[in-house]
JSON list of C-alpha atoms in Angstrom, two decimals:
[
{"chain": "A", "resi": 1, "resn": "GLN", "atom": "CA", "xyz": [5.87, 4.72, -7.84]},
{"chain": "A", "resi": 2, "resn": "VAL", "atom": "CA", "xyz": [3.10, 2.18, -8.31]},
{"chain": "A", "resi": 3, "resn": "GLN", "atom": "CA", "xyz": [1.42, 0.88, -5.16]},
{"chain": "A", "resi": 4, "resn": "LEU", "atom": "CA", "xyz": [-0.55, -2.32, -4.76]},
{"chain": "A", "resi": 5, "resn": "GLN", "atom": "CA", "xyz": [-3.13, -3.14, -2.10]},
{"chain": "A", "resi": 6, "resn": "GLU", "atom": "CA", "xyz": [-4.85, -6.45, -1.51]},
{"chain": "A", "resi": 7, "resn": "SER", "atom": "CA", "xyz": [-8.39, -6.66, -0.15]},
{"chain": "A", "resi": 8, "resn": "GLY", "atom": "CA", "xyz": [-10.91, -9.35, 0.59]},
{"chain": "A", "resi": 9, "resn": "PRO", "atom": "CA", "xyz": [-12.38, -11.55, 3.33]},
{"chain": "A", "resi": 10, "resn": "GLY", "atom": "CA", "xyz": [-9.92, -12.81, 5.88]},
{"chain": "A", "resi": 11, "resn": "LEU", "atom": "CA", "xyz": [-11.87, -15.84, 7.14]},
{"chain": "A", "resi": 12, "resn": "LEU", "atom": "CA", "xyz": [-13.41, -18.61, 5.10]},
{"chain": "A", "resi": 13, "resn": "LYS", "atom": "CA", "xyz": [-14.94, -21.99, 5.79]},
{"chain": "A", "resi": 14, "resn": "PRO", "atom": "CA", "xyz": [-13.74, -25.15, 4.04]},
{"chain": "A", "resi": 15, "resn": "SER", "atom": "CA", "xyz": [-15.27, -25.62, 0.56]},
{"chain": "A", "resi": 16, "resn": "GLU", "atom": "CA", "xyz": [-15.92, -21.88, 0.12]},
{"chain": "A", "resi": 17, "resn": "THR", "atom": "CA", "xyz": [-14.35, -19.74, -2.60]},
{"chain": "A", "resi": 18, "resn": "LEU", "atom": "CA", "xyz": [-11.53, -17.36, -1.76]},
{"chain": "A", "resi": 19, "resn": "SER", "atom": "CA", "xyz": [-11.90, -14.05, -3.55]},
{"chain": "A", "resi": 20, "resn": "LEU", "atom": "CA", "xyz": [-9.28, -11.30, -3.38]},
{"chain": "A", "resi": 21, "resn": "THR", "atom": "CA", "xyz": [-8.71, -8.05, -5.25]},
{"chain": "A", "resi": 22, "resn": "CYS", "atom": "CA", "xyz": [-5.52, -6.13, -5.82]},
{"chain": "A", "resi": 23, "resn": "THR", "atom": "CA", "xyz": [-5.89, -2.41, -6.52]},
{"chain": "A", "resi": 24, "resn": "VAL", "atom": "CA", "xyz": [-3.14, -0.73, -8.49]},
{"chain": "A", "resi": 25, "resn": "ALA", "atom": "CA", "xyz": [-2.46, 2.94, -7.73]},
{"chain": "A", "resi": 26, "resn": "GLY", "atom": "CA", "xyz": [-0.02, 5.28, -9.40]},
{"chain": "A", "resi": 27, "resn": "GLY", "atom": "CA", "xyz": [0.22, 3.41, -12.69]},
{"chain": "A", "resi": 28, "resn": "SER", "atom": "CA", "xyz": [-1.79, 1.74, -15.42]},
{"chain": "A", "resi": 29, "resn": "ILE", "atom": "CA", "xyz": [-2.66, -1.92, -15.22]},
{"chain": "A", "resi": 30, "resn": "GLY", "atom": "CA", "xyz": [-2.12, -2.33, -18.95]},
{"chain": "A", "resi": 31, "resn": "SER", "atom": "CA", "xyz": [1.00, -3.99, -20.49]},
{"chain": "A", "resi": 32, "resn": "PHE", "atom": "CA", "xyz": [2.22, -5.72, -17.33]},
{"chain": "A", "resi": 33, "resn": "TYR", "atom": "CA", "xyz": [1.84, -9.20, -15.91]},
{"chain": "A", "resi": 34, "resn": "TRP", "atom": "CA", "xyz": [0.09, -9.16, -12.54]},
{"chain": "A", "resi": 35, "resn": "ASN", "atom": "CA", "xyz": [0.85, -11.96, -10.15]},
{"chain": "A", "resi": 36, "resn": "TRP", "atom": "CA", "xyz": [-0.51, -13.60, -7.04]},
{"chain": "A", "resi": 37, "resn": "ILE", "atom": "CA", "xyz": [1.86, -15.21, -4.56]},
{"chain": "A", "resi": 38, "resn": "ARG", "atom": "CA", "xyz": [1.06, -16.74, -1.19]},
{"chain": "A", "resi": 39, "resn": "GLN", "atom": "CA", "xyz": [2.94, -17.74, 1.94]},
{"chain": "A", "resi": 40, "resn": "PRO", "atom": "CA", "xyz": [1.45, -20.41, 4.18]},
{"chain": "A", "resi": 41, "resn": "PRO", "atom": "CA", "xyz": [2.43, -20.10, 7.86]},
{"chain": "A", "resi": 42, "resn": "GLY", "atom": "CA", "xyz": [6.05, -21.14, 8.36]},
{"chain": "A", "resi": 43, "resn": "ARG", "atom": "CA", "xyz": [6.57, -21.96, 4.71]},
{"chain": "A", "resi": 44, "resn": "GLU", "atom": "CA", "xyz": [8.19, -20.40, 1.66]},
{"chain": "A", "resi": 45, "resn": "LEU", "atom": "CA", "xyz": [6.55, -18.14, -0.86]},
{"chain": "A", "resi": 46, "resn": "GLN", "atom": "CA", "xyz": [4.49, -19.98, -3.46]},
{"chain": "A", "resi": 47, "resn": "TRP", "atom": "CA", "xyz": [3.75, -18.45, -6.85]},
{"chain": "A", "resi": 48, "resn": "ILE", "atom": "CA", "xyz": [0.05, -18.89, -7.73]},
{"chain": "A", "resi": 49, "resn": "GLY", "atom": "CA", "xyz": [-0.15, -17.43, -11.22]},
{"chain": "A", "resi": 50, "resn": "TYR", "atom": "CA", "xyz": [-0.38, -14.32, -13.36]},
{"chain": "A", "resi": 51, "resn": "VAL", "atom": "CA", "xyz": [-2.93, -12.41, -15.36]},
{"chain": "A", "resi": 52, "resn": "HIS", "atom": "CA", "xyz": [-2.51, -9.89, -18.16]},
{"chain": "A", "resi": 53, "resn": "SER", "atom": "CA", "xyz": [-5.05, -7.47, -19.58]},
{"chain": "A", "resi": 54, "resn": "SER", "atom": "CA", "xyz": [-4.67, -8.81, -23.13]},
{"chain": "A", "resi": 55, "resn": "ARG", "atom": "CA", "xyz": [-3.13, -12.27, -22.82]},
{"chain": "A", "resi": 56, "resn": "SER", "atom": "CA", "xyz": [-4.20, -15.57, -21.35]},
{"chain": "A", "resi": 57, "resn": "PRO", "atom": "CA", "xyz": [-3.58, -16.07, -17.65]},
{"chain": "A", "resi": 58, "resn": "TYR", "atom": "CA", "xyz": [-1.23, -18.77, -16.43]},
{"chain": "A", "resi": 59, "resn": "TYR", "atom": "CA", "xyz": [-1.62, -20.68, -13.20]},
{"chain": "A", "resi": 60, "resn": "ASN", "atom": "CA", "xyz": [0.73, -22.82, -11.16]},
{"chain": "A", "resi": 61, "resn": "PRO", "atom": "CA", "xyz": [-0.14, -26.39, -12.19]},
{"chain": "A", "resi": 62, "resn": "SER", "atom": "CA", "xyz": [-0.25, -27.42, -8.55]},
{"chain": "A", "resi": 63, "resn": "LEU", "atom": "CA", "xyz": [-3.33, -25.22, -8.14]},
{"chain": "A", "resi": 64, "resn": "GLU", "atom": "CA", "xyz": [-4.80, -25.42, -11.63]},
{"chain": "A", "resi": 65, "resn": "GLY", "atom": "CA", "xyz": [-8.45, -26.29, -11.70]},
{"chain": "A", "resi": 66, "resn": "ARG", "atom": "CA", "xyz": [-9.22, -24.22, -8.62]},
{"chain": "A", "resi": 67, "resn": "VAL", "atom": "CA", "xyz": [-7.70, -20.85, -9.58]},
{"chain": "A", "resi": 68, "resn": "THR", "atom": "CA", "xyz": [-9.17, -18.08, -11.70]},
{"chain": "A", "resi": 69, "resn": "MET", "atom": "CA", "xyz": [-7.65, -14.66, -12.25]},
{"chain": "A", "resi": 70, "resn": "SER", "atom": "CA", "xyz": [-9.03, -11.65, -14.07]},
{"chain": "A", "resi": 71, "resn": "VAL", "atom": "CA", "xyz": [-8.31, -7.99, -14.77]},
{"chain": "A", "resi": 72, "resn": "ASP", "atom": "CA", "xyz": [-10.70, -5.04, -14.52]},
{"chain": "A", "resi": 73, "resn": "ARG", "atom": "CA", "xyz": [-9.01, -2.23, -16.44]},
{"chain": "A", "resi": 74, "resn": "SER", "atom": "CA", "xyz": [-11.79, 0.24, -15.65]},
{"chain": "A", "resi": 75, "resn": "LYS", "atom": "CA", "xyz": [-11.04, -0.07, -11.94]},
{"chain": "A", "resi": 76, "resn": "ASN", "atom": "CA", "xyz": [-7.28, -0.68, -12.30]},
{"chain": "A", "resi": 77, "resn": "GLN", "atom": "CA", "xyz": [-7.71, -3.89, -10.36]},
{"chain": "A", "resi": 78, "resn": "PHE", "atom": "CA", "xyz": [-7.01, -7.57, -10.78]},
{"chain": "A", "resi": 79, "resn": "SER", "atom": "CA", "xyz": [-8.48, -10.43, -8.85]},
{"chain": "A", "resi": 80, "resn": "LEU", "atom": "CA", "xyz": [-7.92, -13.96, -7.63]},
{"chain": "A", "resi": 81, "resn": "LYS", "atom": "CA", "xyz": [-10.43, -16.69, -6.97]},
{"chain": "A", "resi": 82, "resn": "VAL", "atom": "CA", "xyz": [-9.58, -20.05, -5.42]},
{"chain": "A", "resi": 83, "resn": "SER", "atom": "CA", "xyz": [-12.44, -22.51, -5.20]},
{"chain": "A", "resi": 84, "resn": "SER", "atom": "CA", "xyz": [-13.04, -25.35, -2.73]},
{"chain": "A", "resi": 85, "resn": "VAL", "atom": "CA", "xyz": [-10.59, -24.03, -0.16]},
{"chain": "A", "resi": 86, "resn": "THR", "atom": "CA", "xyz": [-9.19, -26.18, 2.62]},
{"chain": "A", "resi": 87, "resn": "ALA", "atom": "CA", "xyz": [-6.99, -25.44, 5.63]},
{"chain": "A", "resi": 88, "resn": "ALA", "atom": "CA", "xyz": [-3.99, -25.85, 3.31]},
{"chain": "A", "resi": 89, "resn": "ASP", "atom": "CA", "xyz": [-5.02, -22.63, 1.58]},
{"chain": "A", "resi": 90, "resn": "THR", "atom": "CA", "xyz": [-4.49, -20.64, 4.78]},
{"chain": "A", "resi": 91, "resn": "ALA", "atom": "CA", "xyz": [-1.78, -18.14, 3.91]},
{"chain": "A", "resi": 92, "resn": "VAL", "atom": "CA", "xyz": [-0.79, -14.53, 3.46]},
{"chain": "A", "resi": 93, "resn": "TYR", "atom": "CA", "xyz": [-1.75, -13.67, -0.11]},
{"chain": "A", "resi": 94, "resn": "LEU", "atom": "CA", "xyz": [0.33, -11.06, -1.92]},
{"chain": "A", "resi": 95, "resn": "CYS", "atom": "CA", "xyz": [-0.08, -9.40, -5.28]},
{"chain": "A", "resi": 96, "resn": "ALA", "atom": "CA", "xyz": [2.89, -8.27, -7.34]},
{"chain": "A", "resi": 97, "resn": "ARG", "atom": "CA", "xyz": [3.70, -6.59, -10.64]},
{"chain": "A", "resi": 98, "resn": "GLU", "atom": "CA", "xyz": [6.03, -8.47, -12.92]},
{"chain": "A", "resi": 99, "resn": "ARG", "atom": "CA", "xyz": [8.37, -6.54, -15.16]},
{"chain": "A", "resi": 100, "resn": "CYS", "atom": "CA", "xyz": [10.02, -8.46, -18.00]},
{"chain": "A", "resi": 101, "resn": "ASN", "atom": "CA", "xyz": [12.51, -7.35, -20.63]},
{"chain": "A", "resi": 102, "resn": "THR", "atom": "CA", "xyz": [13.90, -9.76, -23.24]},
{"chain": "A", "resi": 103, "resn": "GLY", "atom": "CA", "xyz": [13.24, -12.73, -21.01]},
{"chain": "A", "resi": 104, "resn": "LYS", "atom": "CA", "xyz": [14.61, -11.13, -17.85]},
{"chain": "A", "resi": 105, "resn": "CYS", "atom": "CA", "xyz": [11.84, -10.84, -15.26]},
{"chain": "A", "resi": 106, "resn": "ARG", "atom": "CA", "xyz": [11.35, -9.65, -11.71]},
{"chain": "A", "resi": 107, "resn": "PHE", "atom": "CA", "xyz": [8.60, -8.69, -9.31]},
{"chain": "A", "resi": 108, "resn": "ASP", "atom": "CA", "xyz": [9.31, -4.98, -8.93]},
{"chain": "A", "resi": 109, "resn": "SER", "atom": "CA", "xyz": [6.25, -3.88, -6.94]},
{"chain": "A", "resi": 110, "resn": "TRP", "atom": "CA", "xyz": [4.33, -5.77, -4.28]},
{"chain": "A", "resi": 111, "resn": "GLY", "atom": "CA", "xyz": [1.36, -5.35, -2.00]},
{"chain": "A", "resi": 112, "resn": "GLN", "atom": "CA", "xyz": [1.89, -5.86, 1.72]},
{"chain": "A", "resi": 113, "resn": "GLY", "atom": "CA", "xyz": [-0.27, -8.98, 1.74]},
{"chain": "A", "resi": 114, "resn": "THR", "atom": "CA", "xyz": [-3.51, -10.06, 3.33]},
{"chain": "A", "resi": 115, "resn": "LEU", "atom": "CA", "xyz": [-4.00, -13.01, 5.65]},
{"chain": "A", "resi": 116, "resn": "VAL", "atom": "CA", "xyz": [-6.66, -15.53, 4.69]},
{"chain": "A", "resi": 117, "resn": "ILE", "atom": "CA", "xyz": [-7.59, -18.19, 7.23]},
{"chain": "A", "resi": 118, "resn": "VAL", "atom": "CA", "xyz": [-9.63, -21.24, 6.31]},
{"chain": "A", "resi": 119, "resn": "SER", "atom": "CA", "xyz": [-11.31, -22.75, 9.35]},
{"chain": "A", "resi": 120, "resn": "SER", "atom": "CA", "xyz": [-14.59, -24.35, 10.22]},
{"chain": "B", "resi": 1, "resn": "ASP", "atom": "CA", "xyz": [9.95, -27.52, -10.93]},
{"chain": "B", "resi": 2, "resn": "ILE", "atom": "CA", "xyz": [13.31, -26.00, -10.11]},
{"chain": "B", "resi": 3, "resn": "GLN", "atom": "CA", "xyz": [14.01, -26.18, -6.38]},
{"chain": "B", "resi": 4, "resn": "MET", "atom": "CA", "xyz": [15.82, -23.37, -4.60]},
{"chain": "B", "resi": 5, "resn": "THR", "atom": "CA", "xyz": [17.76, -24.21, -1.43]},
{"chain": "B", "resi": 6, "resn": "GLN", "atom": "CA", "xyz": [18.59, -21.15, 0.63]},
{"chain": "B", "resi": 7, "resn": "SER", "atom": "CA", "xyz": [20.88, -21.05, 3.64]},
{"chain": "B", "resi": 8, "resn": "PRO", "atom": "CA", "xyz": [21.06, -20.32, 6.44]},
{"chain": "B", "resi": 9, "resn": "SER", "atom": "CA", "xyz": [17.41, -20.23, 7.46]},
{"chain": "B", "resi": 10, "resn": "SER", "atom": "CA", "xyz": [18.25, -17.71, 10.18]},
{"chain": "B", "resi": 11, "resn": "LEU", "atom": "CA", "xyz": [21.22, -15.53, 10.93]},
{"chain": "B", "resi": 12, "resn": "SER", "atom": "CA", "xyz": [22.20, -13.30, 13.83]},
{"chain": "B", "resi": 13, "resn": "ALA", "atom": "CA", "xyz": [24.86, -10.66, 13.25]},
{"chain": "B", "resi": 14, "resn": "SER", "atom": "CA", "xyz": [26.11, -7.39, 14.69]},
{"chain": "B", "resi": 15, "resn": "VAL", "atom": "CA", "xyz": [25.76, -3.93, 13.22]},
{"chain": "B", "resi": 16, "resn": "GLY", "atom": "CA", "xyz": [28.64, -3.39, 10.81]},
{"chain": "B", "resi": 17, "resn": "ASP", "atom": "CA", "xyz": [29.14, -7.10, 10.10]},
{"chain": "B", "resi": 18, "resn": "ARG", "atom": "CA", "xyz": [29.41, -8.52, 6.61]},
{"chain": "B", "resi": 19, "resn": "VAL", "atom": "CA", "xyz": [26.53, -10.93, 6.03]},
{"chain": "B", "resi": 20, "resn": "THR", "atom": "CA", "xyz": [26.28, -13.52, 3.26]},
{"chain": "B", "resi": 21, "resn": "ILE", "atom": "CA", "xyz": [23.32, -15.68, 2.26]},
{"chain": "B", "resi": 22, "resn": "THR", "atom": "CA", "xyz": [23.55, -18.47, -0.29]},
{"chain": "B", "resi": 23, "resn": "CYS", "atom": "CA", "xyz": [21.00, -19.90, -2.69]},
{"chain": "B", "resi": 24, "resn": "ARG", "atom": "CA", "xyz": [21.45, -23.09, -4.70]},
{"chain": "B", "resi": 25, "resn": "ALA", "atom": "CA", "xyz": [19.30, -24.09, -7.66]},
{"chain": "B", "resi": 26, "resn": "SER", "atom": "CA", "xyz": [18.49, -27.70, -8.47]},
{"chain": "B", "resi": 27, "resn": "GLN", "atom": "CA", "xyz": [19.58, -27.09, -12.07]},
{"chain": "B", "resi": 28, "resn": "ASP", "atom": "CA", "xyz": [21.42, -24.48, -14.10]},
{"chain": "B", "resi": 29, "resn": "ILE", "atom": "CA", "xyz": [19.45, -21.22, -14.14]},
{"chain": "B", "resi": 30, "resn": "THR", "atom": "CA", "xyz": [22.26, -19.05, -15.60]},
{"chain": "B", "resi": 31, "resn": "ASP", "atom": "CA", "xyz": [21.68, -15.63, -13.97]},
{"chain": "B", "resi": 32, "resn": "ASN", "atom": "CA", "xyz": [17.88, -15.80, -13.78]},
{"chain": "B", "resi": 33, "resn": "LEU", "atom": "CA", "xyz": [17.73, -15.07, -10.07]},
{"chain": "B", "resi": 34, "resn": "ASN", "atom": "CA", "xyz": [16.38, -12.21, -7.97]},
{"chain": "B", "resi": 35, "resn": "TRP", "atom": "CA", "xyz": [16.67, -11.29, -4.28]},
{"chain": "B", "resi": 36, "resn": "TYR", "atom": "CA", "xyz": [13.95, -9.69, -2.16]},
{"chain": "B", "resi": 37, "resn": "GLN", "atom": "CA", "xyz": [13.74, -8.17, 1.31]},
{"chain": "B", "resi": 38, "resn": "HIS", "atom": "CA", "xyz": [10.56, -8.68, 3.33]},
{"chain": "B", "resi": 39, "resn": "LYS", "atom": "CA", "xyz": [9.82, -6.90, 6.59]},
{"chain": "B", "resi": 40, "resn": "PRO", "atom": "CA", "xyz": [6.80, -7.98, 8.66]},
{"chain": "B", "resi": 41, "resn": "GLY", "atom": "CA", "xyz": [3.61, -6.25, 7.57]},
{"chain": "B", "resi": 42, "resn": "LYS", "atom": "CA", "xyz": [5.37, -4.51, 4.69]},
{"chain": "B", "resi": 43, "resn": "ALA", "atom": "CA", "xyz": [5.46, -5.13, 0.96]},
{"chain": "B", "resi": 44, "resn": "PRO", "atom": "CA", "xyz": [8.45, -7.21, -0.16]},
{"chain": "B", "resi": 45, "resn": "LYS", "atom": "CA", "xyz": [11.11, -5.17, -1.90]},
{"chain": "B", "resi": 46, "resn": "LEU", "atom": "CA", "xyz": [13.22, -6.12, -4.90]},
{"chain": "B", "resi": 47, "resn": "LEU", "atom": "CA", "xyz": [16.91, -5.61, -4.09]},
{"chain": "B", "resi": 48, "resn": "ILE", "atom": "CA", "xyz": [18.89, -7.53, -6.72]},
{"chain": "B", "resi": 49, "resn": "TYR", "atom": "CA", "xyz": [17.78, -8.71, -10.17]},
{"chain": "B", "resi": 50, "resn": "ASP", "atom": "CA", "xyz": [19.48, -10.96, -12.70]},
{"chain": "B", "resi": 51, "resn": "ALA", "atom": "CA", "xyz": [21.77, -12.26, -9.94]},
{"chain": "B", "resi": 52, "resn": "SER", "atom": "CA", "xyz": [23.98, -9.20, -9.59]},
{"chain": "B", "resi": 53, "resn": "ASN", "atom": "CA", "xyz": [22.17, -6.02, -10.63]},
{"chain": "B", "resi": 54, "resn": "LEU", "atom": "CA", "xyz": [21.23, -3.55, -7.91]},
{"chain": "B", "resi": 55, "resn": "GLU", "atom": "CA", "xyz": [17.66, -2.25, -8.19]},
{"chain": "B", "resi": 56, "resn": "ALA", "atom": "CA", "xyz": [17.41, 1.54, -8.46]},
{"chain": "B", "resi": 57, "resn": "GLY", "atom": "CA", "xyz": [17.36, 3.26, -5.08]},
{"chain": "B", "resi": 58, "resn": "VAL", "atom": "CA", "xyz": [18.74, 0.27, -3.16]},
{"chain": "B", "resi": 59, "resn": "PRO", "atom": "CA", "xyz": [21.80, 1.06, -1.00]},
{"chain": "B", "resi": 60, "resn": "SER", "atom": "CA", "xyz": [25.12, -0.09, -2.39]},
{"chain": "B", "resi": 61, "resn": "ARG", "atom": "CA", "xyz": [25.89, -2.19, 0.71]},
{"chain": "B", "resi": 62, "resn": "PHE", "atom": "CA", "xyz": [23.64, -4.83, -0.88]},
{"chain": "B", "resi": 63, "resn": "SER", "atom": "CA", "xyz": [25.14, -6.98, -3.62]},
{"chain": "B", "resi": 64, "resn": "GLY", "atom": "CA", "xyz": [24.58, -10.28, -5.38]},
{"chain": "B", "resi": 65, "resn": "GLY", "atom": "CA", "xyz": [26.70, -12.73, -7.31]},
{"chain": "B", "resi": 66, "resn": "GLY", "atom": "CA", "xyz": [26.94, -16.13, -8.85]},
{"chain": "B", "resi": 67, "resn": "SER", "atom": "CA", "xyz": [25.59, -17.94, -11.89]},
{"chain": "B", "resi": 68, "resn": "GLY", "atom": "CA", "xyz": [24.52, -21.41, -12.89]},
{"chain": "B", "resi": 69, "resn": "THR", "atom": "CA", "xyz": [23.42, -23.12, -9.69]},
{"chain": "B", "resi": 70, "resn": "ASP", "atom": "CA", "xyz": [25.19, -21.22, -6.89]},
{"chain": "B", "resi": 71, "resn": "PHE", "atom": "CA", "xyz": [24.38, -17.66, -5.85]},
{"chain": "B", "resi": 72, "resn": "THR", "atom": "CA", "xyz": [25.25, -15.33, -3.01]},
{"chain": "B", "resi": 73, "resn": "PHE", "atom": "CA", "xyz": [23.64, -12.26, -1.49]},
{"chain": "B", "resi": 74, "resn": "THR", "atom": "CA", "xyz": [25.80, -10.00, 0.65]},
{"chain": "B", "resi": 75, "resn": "ILE", "atom": "CA", "xyz": [25.29, -7.04, 2.95]},
{"chain": "B", "resi": 76, "resn": "SER", "atom": "CA", "xyz": [28.72, -5.44, 3.29]},
{"chain": "B", "resi": 77, "resn": "SER", "atom": "CA", "xyz": [27.98, -3.59, 6.54]},
{"chain": "B", "resi": 78, "resn": "LEU", "atom": "CA", "xyz": [24.82, -4.61, 8.38]},
{"chain": "B", "resi": 79, "resn": "GLN", "atom": "CA", "xyz": [22.54, -1.76, 9.47]},
{"chain": "B", "resi": 80, "resn": "PRO", "atom": "CA", "xyz": [19.67, -1.94, 11.99]},
{"chain": "B", "resi": 81, "resn": "GLU", "atom": "CA", "xyz": [17.13, -1.26, 9.25]},
{"chain": "B", "resi": 82, "resn": "ASP", "atom": "CA", "xyz": [18.27, -4.39, 7.40]},
{"chain": "B", "resi": 83, "resn": "ILE", "atom": "CA", "xyz": [16.41, -6.63, 9.85]},
{"chain": "B", "resi": 84, "resn": "ALA", "atom": "CA", "xyz": [14.10, -8.64, 7.60]},
{"chain": "B", "resi": 85, "resn": "THR", "atom": "CA", "xyz": [13.65, -11.95, 5.85]},
{"chain": "B", "resi": 86, "resn": "TYR", "atom": "CA", "xyz": [15.47, -12.32, 2.54]},
{"chain": "B", "resi": 87, "resn": "TYR", "atom": "CA", "xyz": [14.36, -14.54, -0.33]},
{"chain": "B", "resi": 88, "resn": "CYS", "atom": "CA", "xyz": [15.92, -15.68, -3.55]},
{"chain": "B", "resi": 89, "resn": "GLN", "atom": "CA", "xyz": [13.66, -16.37, -6.53]},
{"chain": "B", "resi": 90, "resn": "GLN", "atom": "CA", "xyz": [14.38, -18.07, -9.85]},
{"chain": "B", "resi": 91, "resn": "TYR", "atom": "CA", "xyz": [12.61, -17.35, -13.10]},
{"chain": "B", "resi": 92, "resn": "ASP", "atom": "CA", "xyz": [14.52, -19.65, -15.42]},
{"chain": "B", "resi": 93, "resn": "ASN", "atom": "CA", "xyz": [11.58, -21.84, -16.41]},
{"chain": "B", "resi": 94, "resn": "LEU", "atom": "CA", "xyz": [9.14, -19.08, -17.13]},
{"chain": "B", "resi": 95, "resn": "PRO", "atom": "CA", "xyz": [6.51, -18.62, -16.03]},
{"chain": "B", "resi": 96, "resn": "ARG", "atom": "CA", "xyz": [6.89, -21.10, -13.20]},
{"chain": "B", "resi": 97, "resn": "TYR", "atom": "CA", "xyz": [8.67, -19.18, -10.49]},
{"chain": "B", "resi": 98, "resn": "THR", "atom": "CA", "xyz": [10.01, -20.63, -7.26]},
{"chain": "B", "resi": 99, "resn": "PHE", "atom": "CA", "xyz": [11.44, -19.06, -4.15]},
{"chain": "B", "resi": 100, "resn": "GLY", "atom": "CA", "xyz": [13.99, -20.07, -1.59]},
{"chain": "B", "resi": 101, "resn": "GLN", "atom": "CA", "xyz": [12.84, -20.85, 1.94]},
{"chain": "B", "resi": 102, "resn": "GLY", "atom": "CA", "xyz": [13.98, -17.48, 3.22]},
{"chain": "B", "resi": 103, "resn": "THR", "atom": "CA", "xyz": [16.67, -16.27, 5.61]},
{"chain": "B", "resi": 104, "resn": "LYS", "atom": "CA", "xyz": [15.55, -14.43, 8.72]},
{"chain": "B", "resi": 105, "resn": "LEU", "atom": "CA", "xyz": [18.18, -11.87, 9.66]},
{"chain": "B", "resi": 106, "resn": "GLU", "atom": "CA", "xyz": [18.41, -10.58, 13.22]},
{"chain": "B", "resi": 107, "resn": "ILE", "atom": "CA", "xyz": [20.70, -8.19, 15.08]},
{"chain": "B", "resi": 108, "resn": "LYS", "atom": "CA", "xyz": [22.86, -9.59, 17.92]}
]
């Protein structure tokens, strides 16, 4: 059973860059799409984007321009960067593995999430 | 983007009750819908995929149905360990996924 664990700073100031890592244990990072999802306080889950070890990443257009994702196969990790953060980026950030088969997709493994607060 | 409207936002029921949550899509998504369970501080868990398929290892008291724009998620006999927030999620317009607002389930 694959396990995912998010890590990174929990407190940022406005205009800084959010940087999180998701470590994948119990399985290879190759051949899957790896996603970031966030949940602002009191709001619904928001999909941020995905990264793949051999394909181009794709980001939610609402965040495009500030988001960068990458994969480090040697460490079995993938990462998220969000630049120029504001209070609106305060959220629990979760990583998830996406499994797709003939166009049918689901997030079948998740991390437990990490809270990131943006405050001056 | 496709909007997902989930109801109710919260629900209080007794152990053994049948519980139903609904999710409505803003356009036809055929059966491209999944359901997740999320307990505080824990990783979300996939329960139902493709609207009605039970994920391996998930108890059979959980079920899903519907197609097109209207979907249901049902717990046939509520157990104490089912206390959680439940979310629907569409993947019809890949790769732009959206989630419902969530239903917080509590025990009476």
